[in-house]
Amino acid sequence: MADPREQKLAKLLVNYSVKLQKGESCLINAVDVPITMTEALVQAVYEAGGYPVVNLWQARLERAISEGATEESLKKWADVDTYRMKQMDAFIGIRGIANVRELATIPEQANLVSKLYNIPVHMQTRVPHTKWVVLRYPTEIFAMQAGMGTTEFEDFFYKVCTEVDYDRMAAAMAEAKAYLDTVDKVHIKAPRTDLTFSVKKMGWIPCAGQMNIPDGEIYSCPVKDSVNGTITYNTESTYHGHCFKDVSLTFKDGKIVEAHADDDVLLNEIFDIDEGARYIGEFALGCNPGILKPMDNILFDEKILGSIHFTPGNAYDDCDNGNRSAVHWDLVQIQRPEYGGGEMYFDGELVRKDGLFVHPRLQCLNLSL
């Protein structure tokens, strides 16, 4: 029996996030998701007058196809899925958390898939040419990552996904953007962090439920060669199956010149995938009032109230410093007092302290449920 919360979520994704119109096609990419959730999405697409196209997938299949892949096989897979993506007006990608370590023992193959499949299908086709939204689905393993019971986590999940006032969030971000778009120099200070860079003329992009659910970030992008100093992230982050801890990056003129974590070799293999992986493609402020602690899931962790993420890899077309990479890794630093605190300065003026905006033109981002 369908959970009515699934139906509410499906309608939010179709009607609010991708704003599907009559006659538009929508690819539903469902990975390790119950059939009831996929059915709810199909129904919501039909109710909007759209044409659903469904792709059912599993992390185990991703492992199987990655493990034996060659450059030739990946290019063929990418060609087929790029063709399909080009026929779509919208994309809804929903993934259940089955085994977060599925790709842990094949890092070289996983990196190859990122380069030869993800770039053409997602970064070059889906992101710039479709209305898209991506999200996770609550599973027992996801609940375990969050340190919650299963039903407790489901209640939390649907609350922060479907009960947030995204219109109010969008209005607050629009107000903040008027000031943020004037900013040039950024200085971030926190434990084992002293980082400077410029966002001059890069602009800021509000995210209030269109491309991610849950949402709650406003992002920019550093001028590519302007980043100098060190940042140490205080949240764990799984990339290609390995959970990286205590990641610390040092920059000189935009480039990562030192990278350390619990496994320096694996970390540097990611940053050596291509030239752009050692440069930054995004800088963002997290401000979802319902998400307060990390759970090793980027789509949630990057929205944490009082956080930033500083992202090695590819820049988005709508806020573009020219950096291109198969990598786009949203690494998160939380600056609220219980995580060590931190300060952020824009053009020499303190704008956020210990996760709370203190600048009068940014206090609108101190959101509450």
mmCIF file of C-alpha atoms in Angstrom:
data_model
loop_
_atom_site.group_PDB
_atom_site.id
_atom_site.type_symbol
_atom_site.label_atom_id
_atom_site.label_comp_id
_atom_site.label_asym_id
_atom_site.label_seq_id
_atom_site.Cartn_x
_atom_site.Cartn_y
_atom_site.Cartn_z
ATOM 1 C CA MET A 1 0.000 0.000 0.000
ATOM 2 C CA ALA A 2 1.349 3.402 -0.939
ATOM 3 C CA ASP A 3 2.458 5.695 1.856
ATOM 4 C CA PRO A 4 0.554 9.008 1.478
ATOM 5 C CA ARG A 5 3.818 10.757 2.311
ATOM 6 C CA GLU A 6 5.293 9.254 -0.870
ATOM 7 C CA GLN A 7 2.438 10.749 -2.863
ATOM 8 C CA LYS A 8 2.965 14.156 -1.237
ATOM 9 C CA LEU A 9 6.691 13.984 -2.014
ATOM 10 C CA ALA A 10 6.030 12.937 -5.615
ATOM 11 C CA LYS A 11 3.702 15.901 -6.186
ATOM 12 C CA LEU A 12 6.278 18.279 -4.686
ATOM 13 C CA LEU A 13 8.966 16.962 -7.049
ATOM 14 C CA VAL A 14 6.788 17.091 -10.159
ATOM 15 C CA ASN A 15 4.831 20.284 -9.544
ATOM 16 C CA TYR A 16 7.261 22.439 -7.546
ATOM 17 C CA SER A 17 10.789 21.211 -8.231
ATOM 18 C CA VAL A 18 10.736 20.519 -11.987
ATOM 19 C CA LYS A 19 7.435 22.354 -12.637
ATOM 20 C CA LEU A 20 6.403 19.801 -15.237
ATOM 21 C CA GLN A 21 4.031 21.185 -17.878
ATOM 22 C CA LYS A 22 1.463 19.456 -20.025
ATOM 23 C CA GLY A 23 3.109 17.575 -22.866
ATOM 24 C CA GLU A 24 6.576 17.494 -21.280
ATOM 25 C CA SER A 25 8.518 14.261 -20.812
ATOM 26 C CA CYS A 26 10.098 13.296 -17.490
ATOM 27 C CA LEU A 27 12.711 10.616 -16.866
ATOM 28 C CA ILE A 28 12.255 8.996 -13.450
ATOM 29 C CA ASN A 29 15.562 7.395 -12.471
ATOM 30 C CA ALA A 30 14.768 5.207 -9.451
ATOM 31 C CA VAL A 31 17.708 3.459 -7.772
ATOM 32 C CA ASP A 32 16.984 0.969 -4.963
ATOM 33 C CA VAL A 33 13.587 2.607 -4.414
ATOM 34 C CA PRO A 34 10.315 0.806 -3.526
ATOM 35 C CA ILE A 35 7.920 0.340 -6.419
ATOM 36 C CA THR A 36 5.283 2.343 -4.524
ATOM 37 C CA MET A 37 7.460 5.472 -4.657
ATOM 38 C CA THR A 38 8.088 5.018 -8.366
ATOM 39 C CA GLU A 39 4.354 4.492 -8.952
ATOM 40 C CA ALA A 40 3.601 7.698 -7.048
ATOM 41 C CA LEU A 41 5.997 9.607 -9.315
ATOM 42 C CA VAL A 42 4.453 8.102 -12.458
ATOM 43 C CA GLN A 43 0.990 9.080 -11.229
ATOM 44 C CA ALA A 44 2.124 12.626 -10.416
ATOM 45 C CA VAL A 45 3.645 13.022 -13.888
ATOM 46 C CA TYR A 46 0.413 11.852 -15.524
ATOM 47 C CA GLU A 47 -1.649 14.185 -13.326
ATOM 48 C CA ALA A 48 0.507 17.071 -14.546
ATOM 49 C CA GLY A 49 -0.206 16.094 -18.145
ATOM 50 C CA GLY A 50 3.323 14.832 -18.716
ATOM 51 C CA TYR A 51 4.873 11.706 -20.183
ATOM 52 C CA PRO A 52 6.727 9.480 -17.686
ATOM 53 C CA VAL A 53 9.769 7.456 -18.723
ATOM 54 C CA VAL A 54 11.079 5.105 -16.024
ATOM 55 C CA ASN A 55 14.554 3.694 -15.470
ATOM 56 C CA LEU A 56 14.825 1.201 -12.580
ATOM 57 C CA TRP A 57 18.357 0.651 -11.313
ATOM 58 C CA GLN A 58 20.272 -0.817 -8.375
ATOM 59 C CA ALA A 59 23.609 -0.108 -6.741
ATOM 60 C CA ARG A 60 24.560 -3.763 -7.275
ATOM 61 C CA LEU A 61 24.027 -3.328 -11.013
ATOM 62 C CA GLU A 62 26.140 -0.170 -10.884
ATOM 63 C CA ARG A 63 28.881 -2.253 -9.273
ATOM 64 C CA ALA A 64 28.527 -5.035 -11.849
ATOM 65 C CA ILE A 65 28.634 -2.755 -14.873
ATOM 66 C CA SER A 66 31.500 -0.681 -13.418
ATOM 67 C CA GLU A 67 33.643 -3.629 -12.397
ATOM 68 C CA GLY A 68 33.994 -5.085 -15.879
ATOM 69 C CA ALA A 69 33.804 -1.848 -17.827
ATOM 70 C CA THR A 70 36.264 -0.735 -20.490
ATOM 71 C CA GLU A 71 36.556 2.684 -22.087
ATOM 72 C CA GLU A 72 34.692 1.335 -25.108
ATOM 73 C CA SER A 73 31.828 -0.153 -23.091
ATOM 74 C CA LEU A 74 31.418 3.004 -21.011
ATOM 75 C CA LYS A 75 31.314 5.196 -24.100
ATOM 76 C CA LYS A 76 28.582 2.982 -25.582
ATOM 77 C CA TRP A 77 26.571 3.097 -22.339
ATOM 78 C CA ALA A 78 27.012 6.859 -22.205
ATOM 79 C CA ASP A 79 25.962 7.270 -25.846
ATOM 80 C CA VAL A 80 22.693 5.412 -25.249
ATOM 81 C CA ASP A 81 21.805 7.255 -22.040
ATOM 82 C CA THR A 82 22.846 10.633 -23.466
ATOM 83 C CA TYR A 83 20.464 10.072 -26.372
ATOM 84 C CA ARG A 84 17.632 9.260 -23.961
ATOM 85 C CA MET A 85 18.436 12.265 -21.758
ATOM 86 C CA LYS A 86 18.294 14.570 -24.783
ATOM 87 C CA GLN A 87 14.664 13.512 -25.365
ATOM 88 C CA MET A 88 13.657 14.577 -21.840
ATOM 89 C CA ASP A 89 12.316 17.896 -20.595
ATOM 90 C CA ALA A 90 12.739 16.940 -16.930
ATOM 91 C CA PHE A 91 14.656 14.473 -14.763
ATOM 92 C CA ILE A 92 13.829 13.158 -11.290
ATOM 93 C CA GLY A 93 16.632 11.106 -9.756
ATOM 94 C CA ILE A 94 15.728 9.308 -6.542
ATOM 95 C CA ARG A 95 18.113 6.894 -4.851
ATOM 96 C CA GLY A 96 17.662 4.634 -1.863
ATOM 97 C CA ILE A 97 20.709 3.905 0.274
ATOM 98 C CA ALA A 98 21.370 0.179 -0.074
ATOM 99 C CA ASN A 99 25.119 -0.331 0.413
ATOM 100 C CA VAL A 100 27.217 2.818 0.718
ATOM 101 C CA ARG A 101 30.384 0.718 0.308
ATOM 102 C CA GLU A 102 29.301 -0.913 -2.963
ATOM 103 C CA LEU A 103 32.136 0.680 -4.975
ATOM 104 C CA ALA A 104 34.735 0.796 -2.191
ATOM 105 C CA THR A 105 37.010 -1.923 -3.559
ATOM 106 C CA ILE A 106 37.018 -0.760 -7.201
ATOM 107 C CA PRO A 107 38.094 2.905 -6.955
ATOM 108 C CA GLU A 108 39.880 2.967 -10.328
ATOM 109 C CA GLN A 109 36.806 1.648 -12.142
ATOM 110 C CA ALA A 110 34.515 4.015 -10.248
ATOM 111 C CA ASN A 111 36.711 6.943 -11.265
ATOM 112 C CA LEU A 112 36.595 5.764 -14.886
ATOM 113 C CA VAL A 113 32.783 5.684 -14.787
ATOM 114 C CA SER A 114 32.747 9.232 -13.424
ATOM 115 C CA LYS A 115 34.917 10.403 -16.285
ATOM 116 C CA LEU A 116 33.398 8.536 -19.241
ATOM 117 C CA TYR A 117 29.750 8.152 -18.200
ATOM 118 C CA ASN A 118 28.807 10.825 -15.670
ATOM 119 C CA ILE A 119 30.359 13.738 -17.558
ATOM 120 C CA PRO A 120 28.520 13.262 -20.891
ATOM 121 C CA VAL A 121 25.215 11.996 -19.468
ATOM 122 C CA HIS A 122 24.806 14.171 -16.396
ATOM 123 C CA MET A 123 27.205 17.112 -16.371
ATOM 124 C CA GLN A 124 27.051 17.886 -20.099
ATOM 125 C CA THR A 125 23.443 16.865 -20.849
ATOM 126 C CA ARG A 126 21.149 16.568 -17.834
ATOM 127 C CA VAL A 127 22.383 19.513 -15.774
ATOM 128 C CA PRO A 128 22.360 22.209 -18.484
ATOM 129 C CA HIS A 129 19.508 20.921 -20.665
ATOM 130 C CA THR A 130 16.763 19.539 -18.407
ATOM 131 C CA LYS A 131 14.723 20.692 -15.436
ATOM 132 C CA TRP A 132 16.105 18.337 -12.806
ATOM 133 C CA VAL A 133 15.881 17.409 -9.171
ATOM 134 C CA VAL A 134 17.741 14.726 -7.220
ATOM 135 C CA LEU A 135 17.064 13.292 -3.792
ATOM 136 C CA ARG A 136 17.446 10.253 -1.548
ATOM 137 C CA TYR A 137 14.817 7.837 -0.249
ATOM 138 C CA PRO A 138 14.607 6.836 3.441
ATOM 139 C CA THR A 139 15.911 3.306 4.046
ATOM 140 C CA GLU A 140 17.039 1.369 7.103
ATOM 141 C CA ILE A 141 20.696 1.900 6.186
ATOM 142 C CA PHE A 142 20.096 5.618 5.724
ATOM 143 C CA ALA A 143 18.450 5.695 9.164
ATOM 144 C CA MET A 144 21.500 3.940 10.596
ATOM 145 C CA GLN A 145 23.785 6.577 9.041
ATOM 146 C CA ALA A 146 21.653 9.251 10.690
ATOM 147 C CA GLY A 147 21.831 7.489 14.058
ATOM 148 C CA MET A 148 18.043 7.081 14.229
ATOM 149 C CA GLY A 149 15.441 4.362 14.343
ATOM 150 C CA THR A 150 13.810 3.567 11.023
ATOM 151 C CA THR A 151 10.368 5.078 11.657
ATOM 152 C CA GLU A 152 11.963 8.000 13.520
ATOM 153 C CA PHE A 153 14.144 8.707 10.492
ATOM 154 C CA GLU A 154 11.218 8.427 8.091
ATOM 155 C CA ASP A 155 9.378 11.074 10.110
ATOM 156 C CA PHE A 156 12.468 13.304 10.039
ATOM 157 C CA PHE A 157 12.988 12.736 6.310
ATOM 158 C CA TYR A 158 9.465 13.680 5.256
ATOM 159 C CA LYS A 159 9.452 16.655 7.627
ATOM 160 C CA VAL A 160 12.598 18.271 6.181
ATOM 161 C CA CYS A 161 11.643 17.334 2.619
ATOM 162 C CA THR A 162 7.957 18.193 2.383
ATOM 163 C CA GLU A 163 7.093 20.432 5.341
ATOM 164 C CA VAL A 164 9.663 23.167 4.752
ATOM 165 C CA ASP A 165 8.194 26.432 3.483
ATOM 166 C CA TYR A 166 10.237 26.648 0.293
ATOM 167 C CA ASP A 167 8.468 29.809 -0.834
ATOM 168 C CA ARG A 168 9.582 31.565 2.369
ATOM 169 C CA MET A 169 13.079 30.156 1.933
ATOM 170 C CA ALA A 170 13.176 31.424 -1.666
ATOM 171 C CA ALA A 171 12.102 34.899 -0.573
ATOM 172 C CA ALA A 172 14.840 35.033 2.097
ATOM 173 C CA MET A 173 17.456 33.933 -0.418
ATOM 174 C CA ALA A 174 16.321 36.512 -2.949
ATOM 175 C CA GLU A 175 16.724 39.198 -0.288
ATOM 176 C CA ALA A 176 20.212 37.950 0.632
ATOM 177 C CA LYS A 177 21.283 37.633 -3.003
ATOM 178 C CA ALA A 178 21.028 41.393 -3.570
ATOM 179 C CA TYR A 179 23.886 41.864 -1.099
ATOM 180 C CA LEU A 180 25.821 38.674 -1.887
ATOM 181 C CA ASP A 181 26.136 39.610 -5.557
ATOM 182 C CA THR A 182 28.229 42.639 -4.525
ATOM 183 C CA VAL A 183 30.803 40.585 -2.581
ATOM 184 C CA ASP A 184 34.395 40.259 -3.749
ATOM 185 C CA LYS A 185 36.722 38.821 -1.094
ATOM 186 C CA VAL A 186 35.844 35.923 1.225
ATOM 187 C CA HIS A 187 37.838 34.921 4.310
ATOM 188 C CA ILE A 188 36.944 31.810 6.288
ATOM 189 C CA LYS A 189 38.428 31.037 9.703
ATOM 190 C CA ALA A 190 37.729 27.918 11.762
ATOM 191 C CA PRO A 191 39.723 25.186 13.519
ATOM 192 C CA ARG A 192 42.607 24.222 11.193
ATOM 193 C CA THR A 193 41.097 26.525 8.561
ATOM 194 C CA ASP A 194 42.305 29.844 7.215
ATOM 195 C CA LEU A 195 41.133 30.311 3.656
ATOM 196 C CA THR A 196 40.776 33.276 1.299
ATOM 197 C CA PHE A 197 39.345 33.620 -2.197
ATOM 198 C CA SER A 198 37.337 35.922 -4.453
ATOM 199 C CA VAL A 199 33.778 35.546 -5.781
ATOM 200 C CA LYS A 200 33.848 38.864 -7.637
ATOM 201 C CA LYS A 201 31.210 39.011 -10.392
ATOM 202 C CA MET A 202 30.463 35.272 -10.025
ATOM 203 C CA GLY A 203 26.963 35.850 -8.655
ATOM 204 C CA TRP A 204 24.984 33.678 -6.245
ATOM 205 C CA ILE A 205 22.357 31.017 -7.016
ATOM 206 C CA PRO A 206 19.513 30.442 -4.522
ATOM 207 C CA CYS A 207 18.456 26.812 -4.029
ATOM 208 C CA ALA A 208 15.032 26.500 -2.458
ATOM 209 C CA GLY A 209 13.562 23.211 -3.630
ATOM 210 C CA GLN A 210 14.145 23.268 -7.383
ATOM 211 C CA MET A 211 17.173 21.002 -7.912
ATOM 212 C CA ASN A 212 17.455 19.182 -4.572
ATOM 213 C CA ILE A 213 14.993 17.932 -2.006
ATOM 214 C CA PRO A 214 15.576 18.666 0.816
ATOM 215 C CA ASP A 215 17.058 22.025 -0.066
ATOM 216 C CA GLY A 216 18.473 25.057 1.654
ATOM 217 C CA GLU A 217 21.679 26.449 0.219
ATOM 218 C CA ILE A 218 22.789 29.475 -1.750
ATOM 219 C CA TYR A 219 25.924 28.994 -3.788
ATOM 220 C CA SER A 220 28.566 30.868 -5.701
ATOM 221 C CA CYS A 221 31.910 29.885 -7.186
ATOM 222 C CA PRO A 222 35.426 31.139 -6.459
ATOM 223 C CA VAL A 223 37.404 32.869 -9.154
ATOM 224 C CA LYS A 224 39.419 29.848 -10.253
ATOM 225 C CA ASP A 225 42.955 30.933 -9.338
ATOM 226 C CA SER A 226 42.029 33.034 -6.281
ATOM 227 C CA VAL A 227 41.919 30.336 -3.582
ATOM 228 C CA ASN A 228 44.750 30.321 -1.050
ATOM 229 C CA GLY A 229 45.161 28.757 2.372
ATOM 230 C CA THR A 230 43.849 25.642 4.103
ATOM 231 C CA ILE A 231 40.416 24.255 4.895
ATOM 232 C CA THR A 232 39.707 21.278 7.153
ATOM 233 C CA TYR A 233 36.280 19.677 6.858
ATOM 234 C CA ASN A 234 34.622 18.338 10.003
ATOM 235 C CA THR A 235 32.078 15.985 8.451
ATOM 236 C CA GLU A 236 32.717 12.520 7.066
ATOM 237 C CA SER A 237 32.026 12.028 3.370
ATOM 238 C CA THR A 238 31.726 8.853 1.318
ATOM 239 C CA TYR A 239 33.086 9.018 -2.221
ATOM 240 C CA HIS A 240 33.064 5.926 -4.432
ATOM 241 C CA GLY A 241 32.404 3.727 -1.440
ATOM 242 C CA HIS A 242 35.129 4.955 0.930
ATOM 243 C CA CYS A 243 34.178 7.098 3.918
ATOM 244 C CA PHE A 244 36.759 9.869 4.108
ATOM 245 C CA LYS A 245 37.418 11.421 7.518
ATOM 246 C CA ASP A 246 39.254 14.592 8.530
ATOM 247 C CA VAL A 247 39.801 15.842 4.968
ATOM 248 C CA SER A 248 42.186 18.810 4.832
ATOM 249 C CA LEU A 249 43.065 20.682 1.639
ATOM 250 C CA THR A 250 45.737 23.322 1.090
ATOM 251 C CA PHE A 251 45.527 25.653 -1.916
ATOM 252 C CA LYS A 252 47.961 27.837 -3.783
ATOM 253 C CA ASP A 253 46.600 30.117 -6.510
ATOM 254 C CA GLY A 254 43.443 28.034 -6.772
ATOM 255 C CA LYS A 255 45.012 24.576 -6.938
ATOM 256 C CA ILE A 256 45.010 21.861 -4.274
ATOM 257 C CA VAL A 257 48.707 21.374 -3.525
ATOM 258 C CA GLU A 258 48.247 19.224 -0.416
ATOM 259 C CA ALA A 259 45.411 16.829 0.405
ATOM 260 C CA HIS A 260 45.196 14.767 3.570
ATOM 261 C CA ALA A 261 42.589 12.500 5.159
ATOM 262 C CA ASP A 262 42.376 9.069 6.741
ATOM 263 C CA ASP A 263 43.640 7.644 3.417
ATOM 264 C CA ASP A 264 45.898 10.088 1.558
ATOM 265 C CA VAL A 265 46.465 7.725 -1.366
ATOM 266 C CA LEU A 266 42.779 7.223 -2.150
ATOM 267 C CA LEU A 267 42.089 10.910 -1.657
ATOM 268 C CA ASN A 268 44.777 11.998 -4.087
ATOM 269 C CA GLU A 269 43.656 9.428 -6.649
ATOM 270 C CA ILE A 270 40.329 11.276 -6.778
ATOM 271 C CA PHE A 271 42.047 14.627 -7.235
ATOM 272 C CA ASP A 272 44.226 13.145 -9.974
ATOM 273 C CA ILE A 273 41.263 11.998 -12.115
ATOM 274 C CA ASP A 274 41.739 15.129 -14.221
ATOM 275 C CA GLU A 275 43.246 18.600 -13.968
ATOM 276 C CA GLY A 276 40.024 20.245 -12.830
ATOM 277 C CA ALA A 277 39.627 17.989 -9.794
ATOM 278 C CA ARG A 278 42.283 20.027 -7.951
ATOM 279 C CA TYR A 279 40.376 23.295 -8.405
ATOM 280 C CA ILE A 280 37.155 24.469 -6.772
ATOM 281 C CA GLY A 281 33.805 24.525 -8.582
ATOM 282 C CA GLU A 282 31.408 25.711 -5.865
ATOM 283 C CA PHE A 283 31.203 27.596 -2.575
ATOM 284 C CA ALA A 284 27.901 27.480 -0.710
ATOM 285 C CA LEU A 285 26.144 28.468 2.491
ATOM 286 C CA GLY A 286 23.904 25.835 4.128
ATOM 287 C CA CYS A 287 20.772 27.113 5.843
ATOM 288 C CA ASN A 288 18.095 24.404 6.190
ATOM 289 C CA PRO A 289 16.797 24.821 9.766
ATOM 290 C CA GLY A 290 15.629 21.205 9.957
ATOM 291 C CA ILE A 291 19.032 19.630 9.238
ATOM 292 C CA LEU A 292 21.424 20.055 12.132
ATOM 293 C CA LYS A 293 23.863 17.138 12.112
ATOM 294 C CA PRO A 294 25.815 15.214 9.465
ATOM 295 C CA MET A 295 24.789 11.749 8.319
ATOM 296 C CA ASP A 296 27.385 11.050 5.595
ATOM 297 C CA ASN A 297 24.950 11.920 2.840
ATOM 298 C CA ILE A 298 25.900 14.905 0.724
ATOM 299 C CA LEU A 299 22.368 15.889 -0.276
ATOM 300 C CA PHE A 300 21.513 16.347 3.396
ATOM 301 C CA ASP A 301 24.879 17.367 4.854
ATOM 302 C CA GLU A 302 25.447 20.252 2.425
ATOM 303 C CA LYS A 303 22.181 21.856 3.623
ATOM 304 C CA ILE A 304 23.075 21.759 7.348
ATOM 305 C CA LEU A 305 22.200 24.963 9.179
ATOM 306 C CA GLY A 306 25.368 26.960 9.855
ATOM 307 C CA SER A 307 27.529 25.036 7.378
ATOM 308 C CA ILE A 308 29.505 25.762 4.258
ATOM 309 C CA HIS A 309 30.595 23.454 1.499
ATOM 310 C CA PHE A 310 33.661 24.085 -0.591
ATOM 311 C CA THR A 311 33.591 21.800 -3.591
ATOM 312 C CA PRO A 312 36.550 20.398 -5.516
ATOM 313 C CA GLY A 313 35.772 19.794 -9.171
ATOM 314 C CA ASN A 314 33.283 20.828 -11.796
ATOM 315 C CA ALA A 315 31.609 24.245 -11.785
ATOM 316 C CA TYR A 316 27.962 24.626 -12.767
ATOM 317 C CA ASP A 317 27.044 26.497 -15.952
ATOM 318 C CA ASP A 318 24.878 28.980 -14.030
ATOM 319 C CA CYS A 319 27.808 30.062 -11.827
ATOM 320 C CA ASP A 320 30.844 29.213 -13.867
ATOM 321 C CA ASN A 321 34.536 29.886 -13.215
ATOM 322 C CA GLY A 322 35.461 27.717 -16.193
ATOM 323 C CA ASN A 323 36.563 24.674 -14.216
ATOM 324 C CA ARG A 324 35.686 21.299 -15.732
ATOM 325 C CA SER A 325 36.096 17.916 -14.071
ATOM 326 C CA ALA A 326 34.529 14.491 -13.626
ATOM 327 C CA VAL A 327 34.580 15.308 -9.901
ATOM 328 C CA HIS A 328 32.058 17.462 -8.040
ATOM 329 C CA TRP A 329 32.476 16.647 -4.345
ATOM 330 C CA ASP A 330 30.554 18.766 -1.857
ATOM 331 C CA LEU A 331 32.756 18.576 1.234
ATOM 332 C CA VAL A 332 31.155 20.163 4.294
ATOM 333 C CA GLN A 333 32.378 22.209 7.233
ATOM 334 C CA ILE A 334 29.875 22.969 10.017
ATOM 335 C CA GLN A 335 30.621 26.190 11.905
ATOM 336 C CA ARG A 336 28.110 26.069 14.752
ATOM 337 C CA PRO A 337 29.711 26.141 18.248
ATOM 338 C CA GLU A 338 29.198 22.433 18.976
ATOM 339 C CA TYR A 339 31.329 21.658 15.893
ATOM 340 C CA GLY A 340 34.151 24.037 16.777
ATOM 341 C CA GLY A 341 32.708 27.317 15.539
ATOM 342 C CA GLY A 342 34.020 29.543 12.794
ATOM 343 C CA GLU A 343 33.932 32.984 11.272
ATOM 344 C CA MET A 344 33.217 34.219 7.777
ATOM 345 C CA TYR A 345 34.236 37.643 6.467
ATOM 346 C CA PHE A 346 33.049 39.273 3.255
ATOM 347 C CA ASP A 347 35.226 42.164 2.079
ATOM 348 C CA GLY A 348 36.773 42.369 5.543
ATOM 349 C CA GLU A 349 33.456 42.539 7.428
ATOM 350 C CA LEU A 350 32.284 39.735 9.758
ATOM 351 C CA VAL A 351 29.070 38.319 8.264
ATOM 352 C CA ARG A 352 28.649 35.012 10.087
ATOM 353 C CA LYS A 353 29.949 33.826 13.444
ATOM 354 C CA ASP A 354 29.567 30.286 14.775
ATOM 355 C CA GLY A 355 27.023 29.449 12.087
ATOM 356 C CA LEU A 356 24.751 32.457 12.724
ATOM 357 C CA PHE A 357 24.536 35.315 10.239
ATOM 358 C CA VAL A 358 25.297 38.624 11.970
ATOM 359 C CA HIS A 359 25.352 40.958 8.966
ATOM 360 C CA PRO A 360 22.003 42.795 8.811
ATOM 361 C CA ARG A 361 21.545 42.013 5.119
ATOM 362 C CA LEU A 362 22.077 38.284 5.687
ATOM 363 C CA GLN A 363 20.116 37.747 8.889
ATOM 364 C CA CYS A 364 17.184 36.733 6.704
ATOM 365 C CA LEU A 365 19.055 33.448 6.155
ATOM 366 C CA ASN A 366 18.801 32.542 9.845
ATOM 367 C CA LEU A 367 15.760 30.450 8.985
ATOM 368 C CA SER A 368 13.540 28.461 11.342
ATOM 369 C CA LEU A 369 10.969 25.744 10.772
#
